[in-house]
CSV table of C-alpha atoms in Angstrom, one decimal:
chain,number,residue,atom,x,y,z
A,1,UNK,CA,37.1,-27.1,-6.6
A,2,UNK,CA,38.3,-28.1,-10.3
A,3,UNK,CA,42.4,-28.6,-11.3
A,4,UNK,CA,44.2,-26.3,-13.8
A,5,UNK,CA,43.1,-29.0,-16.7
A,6,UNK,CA,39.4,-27.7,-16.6
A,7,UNK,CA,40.6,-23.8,-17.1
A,8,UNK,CA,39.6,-23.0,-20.7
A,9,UNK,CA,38.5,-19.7,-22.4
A,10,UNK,CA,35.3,-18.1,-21.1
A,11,UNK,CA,35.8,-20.2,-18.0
A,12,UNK,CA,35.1,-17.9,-14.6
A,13,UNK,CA,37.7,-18.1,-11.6
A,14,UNK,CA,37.1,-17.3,-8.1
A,15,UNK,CA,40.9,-15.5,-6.9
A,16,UNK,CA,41.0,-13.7,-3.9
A,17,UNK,CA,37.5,-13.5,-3.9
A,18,UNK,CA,36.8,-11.9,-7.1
A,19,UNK,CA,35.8,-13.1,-10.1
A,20,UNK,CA,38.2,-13.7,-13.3
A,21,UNK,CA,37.3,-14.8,-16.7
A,22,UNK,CA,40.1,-16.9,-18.5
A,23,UNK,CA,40.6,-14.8,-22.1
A,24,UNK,CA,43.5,-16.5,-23.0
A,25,UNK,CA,45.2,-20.0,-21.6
A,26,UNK,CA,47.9,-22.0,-22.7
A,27,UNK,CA,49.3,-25.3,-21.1
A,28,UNK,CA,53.7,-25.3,-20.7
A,29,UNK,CA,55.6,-28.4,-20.6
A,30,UNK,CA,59.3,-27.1,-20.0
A,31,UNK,CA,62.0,-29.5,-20.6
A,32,UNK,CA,63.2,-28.7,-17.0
A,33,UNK,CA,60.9,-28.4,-14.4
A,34,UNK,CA,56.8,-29.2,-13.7
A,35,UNK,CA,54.6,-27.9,-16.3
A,36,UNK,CA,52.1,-25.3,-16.0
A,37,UNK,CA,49.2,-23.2,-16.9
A,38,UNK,CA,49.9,-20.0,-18.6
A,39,UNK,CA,46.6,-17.6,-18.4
A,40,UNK,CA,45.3,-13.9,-19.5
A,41,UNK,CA,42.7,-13.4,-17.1
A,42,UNK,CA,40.0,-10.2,-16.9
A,43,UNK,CA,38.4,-9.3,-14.4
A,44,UNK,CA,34.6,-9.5,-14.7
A,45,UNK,CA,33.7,-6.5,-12.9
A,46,UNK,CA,36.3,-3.8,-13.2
A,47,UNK,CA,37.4,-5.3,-17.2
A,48,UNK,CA,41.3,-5.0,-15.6
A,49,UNK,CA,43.4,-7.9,-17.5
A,50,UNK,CA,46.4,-9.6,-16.0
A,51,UNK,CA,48.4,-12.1,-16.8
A,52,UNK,CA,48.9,-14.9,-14.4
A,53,UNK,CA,50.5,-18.4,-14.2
A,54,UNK,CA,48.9,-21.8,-12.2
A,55,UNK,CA,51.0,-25.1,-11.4
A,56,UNK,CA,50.2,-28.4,-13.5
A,57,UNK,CA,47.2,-29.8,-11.2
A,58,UNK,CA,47.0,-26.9,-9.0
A,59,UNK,CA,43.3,-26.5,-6.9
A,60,UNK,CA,41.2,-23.6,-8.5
A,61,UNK,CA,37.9,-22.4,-7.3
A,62,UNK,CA,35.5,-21.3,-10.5
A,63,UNK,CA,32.7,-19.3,-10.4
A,64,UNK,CA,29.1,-20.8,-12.1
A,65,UNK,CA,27.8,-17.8,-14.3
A,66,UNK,CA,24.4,-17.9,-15.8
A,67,UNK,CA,24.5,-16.7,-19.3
A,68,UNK,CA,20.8,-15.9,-20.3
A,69,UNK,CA,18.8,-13.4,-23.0
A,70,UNK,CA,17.3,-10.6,-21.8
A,71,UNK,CA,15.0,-7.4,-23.8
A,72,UNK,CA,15.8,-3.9,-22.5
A,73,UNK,CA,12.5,-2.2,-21.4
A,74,UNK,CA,13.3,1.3,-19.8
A,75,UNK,CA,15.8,3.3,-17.5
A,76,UNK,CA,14.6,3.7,-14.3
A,77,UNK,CA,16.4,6.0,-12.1
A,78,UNK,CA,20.0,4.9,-11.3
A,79,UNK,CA,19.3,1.5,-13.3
A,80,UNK,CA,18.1,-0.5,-16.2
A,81,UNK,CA,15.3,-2.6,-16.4
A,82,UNK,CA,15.1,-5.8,-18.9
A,83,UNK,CA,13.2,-9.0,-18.8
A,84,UNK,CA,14.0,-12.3,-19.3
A,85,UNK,CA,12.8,-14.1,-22.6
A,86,UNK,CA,11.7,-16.8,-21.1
A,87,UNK,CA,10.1,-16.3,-17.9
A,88,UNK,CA,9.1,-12.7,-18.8
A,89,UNK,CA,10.3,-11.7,-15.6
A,90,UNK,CA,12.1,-8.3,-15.0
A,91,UNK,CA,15.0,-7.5,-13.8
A,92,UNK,CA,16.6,-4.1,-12.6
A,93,UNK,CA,20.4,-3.7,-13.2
A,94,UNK,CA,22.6,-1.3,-11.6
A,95,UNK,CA,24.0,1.7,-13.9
A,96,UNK,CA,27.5,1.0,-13.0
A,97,UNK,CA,26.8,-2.5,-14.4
A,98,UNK,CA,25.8,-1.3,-17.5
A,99,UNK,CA,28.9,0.9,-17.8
A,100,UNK,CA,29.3,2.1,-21.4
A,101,UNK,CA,27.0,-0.2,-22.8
A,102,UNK,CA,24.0,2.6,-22.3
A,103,UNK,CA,25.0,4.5,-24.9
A,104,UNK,CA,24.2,2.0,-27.8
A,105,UNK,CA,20.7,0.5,-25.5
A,106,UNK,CA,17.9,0.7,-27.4
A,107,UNK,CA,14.4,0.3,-27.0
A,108,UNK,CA,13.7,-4.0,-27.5
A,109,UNK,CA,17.0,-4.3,-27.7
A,110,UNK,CA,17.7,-8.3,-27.3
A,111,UNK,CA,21.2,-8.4,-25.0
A,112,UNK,CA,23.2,-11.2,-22.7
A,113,UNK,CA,23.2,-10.4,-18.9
A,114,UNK,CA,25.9,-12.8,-16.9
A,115,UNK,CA,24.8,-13.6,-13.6
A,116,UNK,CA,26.5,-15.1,-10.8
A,117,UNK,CA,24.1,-16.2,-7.3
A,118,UNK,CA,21.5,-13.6,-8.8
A,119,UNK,CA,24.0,-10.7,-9.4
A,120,UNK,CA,24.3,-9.4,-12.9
A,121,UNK,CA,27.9,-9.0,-13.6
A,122,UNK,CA,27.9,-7.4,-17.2
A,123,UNK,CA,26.0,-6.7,-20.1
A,124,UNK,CA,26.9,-8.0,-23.6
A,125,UNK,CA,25.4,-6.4,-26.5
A,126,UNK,CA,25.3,-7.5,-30.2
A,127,UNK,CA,28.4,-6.8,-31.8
A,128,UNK,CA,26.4,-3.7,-33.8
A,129,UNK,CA,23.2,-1.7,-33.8
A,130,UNK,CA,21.0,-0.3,-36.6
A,131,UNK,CA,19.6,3.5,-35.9
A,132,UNK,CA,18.9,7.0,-36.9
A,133,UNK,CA,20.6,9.9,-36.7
A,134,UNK,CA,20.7,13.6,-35.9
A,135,UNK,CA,23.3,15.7,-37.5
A,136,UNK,CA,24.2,18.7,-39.0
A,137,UNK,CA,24.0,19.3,-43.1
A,138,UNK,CA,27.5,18.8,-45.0
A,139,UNK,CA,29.1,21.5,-46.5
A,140,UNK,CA,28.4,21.5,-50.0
A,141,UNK,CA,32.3,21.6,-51.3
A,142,UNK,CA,33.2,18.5,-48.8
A,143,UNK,CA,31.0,15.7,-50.2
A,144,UNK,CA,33.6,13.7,-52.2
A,145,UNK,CA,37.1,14.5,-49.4
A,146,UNK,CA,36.3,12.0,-47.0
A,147,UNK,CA,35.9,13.7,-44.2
A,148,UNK,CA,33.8,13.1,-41.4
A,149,UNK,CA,31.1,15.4,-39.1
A,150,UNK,CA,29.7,14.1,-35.6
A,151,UNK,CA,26.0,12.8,-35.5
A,152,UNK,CA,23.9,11.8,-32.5
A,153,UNK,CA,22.0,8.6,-32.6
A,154,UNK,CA,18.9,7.9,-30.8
A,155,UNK,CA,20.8,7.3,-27.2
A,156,UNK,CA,22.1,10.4,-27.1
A,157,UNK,CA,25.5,9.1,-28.3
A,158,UNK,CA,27.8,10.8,-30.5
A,159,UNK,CA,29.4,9.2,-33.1
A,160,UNK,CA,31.5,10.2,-36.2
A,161,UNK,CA,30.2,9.8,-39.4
A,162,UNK,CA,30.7,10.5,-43.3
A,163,UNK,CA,30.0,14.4,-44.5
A,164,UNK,CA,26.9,13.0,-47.2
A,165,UNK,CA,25.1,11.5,-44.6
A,166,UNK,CA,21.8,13.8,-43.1
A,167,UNK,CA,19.3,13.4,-40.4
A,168,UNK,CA,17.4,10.4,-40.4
A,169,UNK,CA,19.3,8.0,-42.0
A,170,UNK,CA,20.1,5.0,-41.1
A,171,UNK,CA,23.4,3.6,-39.8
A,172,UNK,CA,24.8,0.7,-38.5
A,173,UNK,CA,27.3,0.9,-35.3
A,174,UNK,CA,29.7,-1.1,-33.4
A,175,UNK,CA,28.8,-1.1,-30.1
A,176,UNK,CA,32.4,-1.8,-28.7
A,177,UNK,CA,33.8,1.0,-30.3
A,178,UNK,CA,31.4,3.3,-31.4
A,179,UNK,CA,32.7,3.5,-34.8
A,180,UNK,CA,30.5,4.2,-38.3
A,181,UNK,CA,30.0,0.8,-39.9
A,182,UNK,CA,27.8,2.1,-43.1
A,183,UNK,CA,24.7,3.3,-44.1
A,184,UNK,CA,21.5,0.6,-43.9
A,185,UNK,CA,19.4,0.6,-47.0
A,186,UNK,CA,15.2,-0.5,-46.6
């Protein structure tokens, strides 16, 4: 059991038997009254976020997650298989753990898996990928408006990108929201 003093941000709670991860946390000294613990929390599975308050030196219960490095290998079935950098050894990950994160998984791709008592909680991916695409040729009177025409990159995932761009070039993406970052030069 730790006290509200060692809540801080990335910090994992155990409430009501789920786990919470502190996003934001600020500590209230009122004029009138006990201080307290102000906190944003999210939870770890589900990515719901609420806001909830703690007493000054109230008894919390946090949750040790092992952050480690993993490589994606393959999908198998219903999951994802990666191995660990160090040990080499592999790992299979529920799909649902995954979540959204498949669509920007590619081959050797170096990501963080949280664990908590050997369960992988999430993956975390860089904050953007490098890949090709597969689109459709601009119209020729379009190039210089600005406009934009949906490609496919290697995943399968669709993206949006400018009209000048054509199949096989290659793009840089964020993975969180999927949006165009520019074209990558060799």
């Amino acid at each position: 059991m730790a006290s509200t003093t060692d809540i801080k941000n990335g910090a994992v709670l155990i409430i009501d038997g789920q786990l919470w991860s502190v996003v934001e946390f600020q500590h209230v000294k009122p004029g009138k009254g006990g201080a307290f613990v102000r906190t944003k929390l999210k939870n770890v599975v589900s990515g719901k976020v609420v806001d909830r308050t703690f007493n000054a030196g109230a008894k919390i219960e946090t949750a040790v997650v092992d952050r480690r490095d993993y490589q994606y290998l393959y999908e198998d079935g219903d999951s994802y298989v990666f191995m660990d950098q160090d040990t080499y050894d592999q790992i299979n990950v529920p799909a649902s753990v995954v979540g959204d994160a498949k669509n920007f998984l590619l081959e050797s791709a170096q990501v963080t898996i949280a664990m908590n008592e050997g369960n992988p909680l999430y993956v975390e991916l860089p904050t953007s990928i490098v890949t090709t695409i597969e689109t459709e040729p601009g119209l020729q009177g379009d190039r210089s408006s600005g406009g934009t025409k949906p490609a496919t990159i290697v995943t399968g995932y669709q993206i949006q990108v400018p009209l000048f761009l054509e199949t096989g070039t290659k793009v840089k993406v964020d993975t969180r929201d999927g949006n165009y970052l520019g074209r990558v030069n060799d």
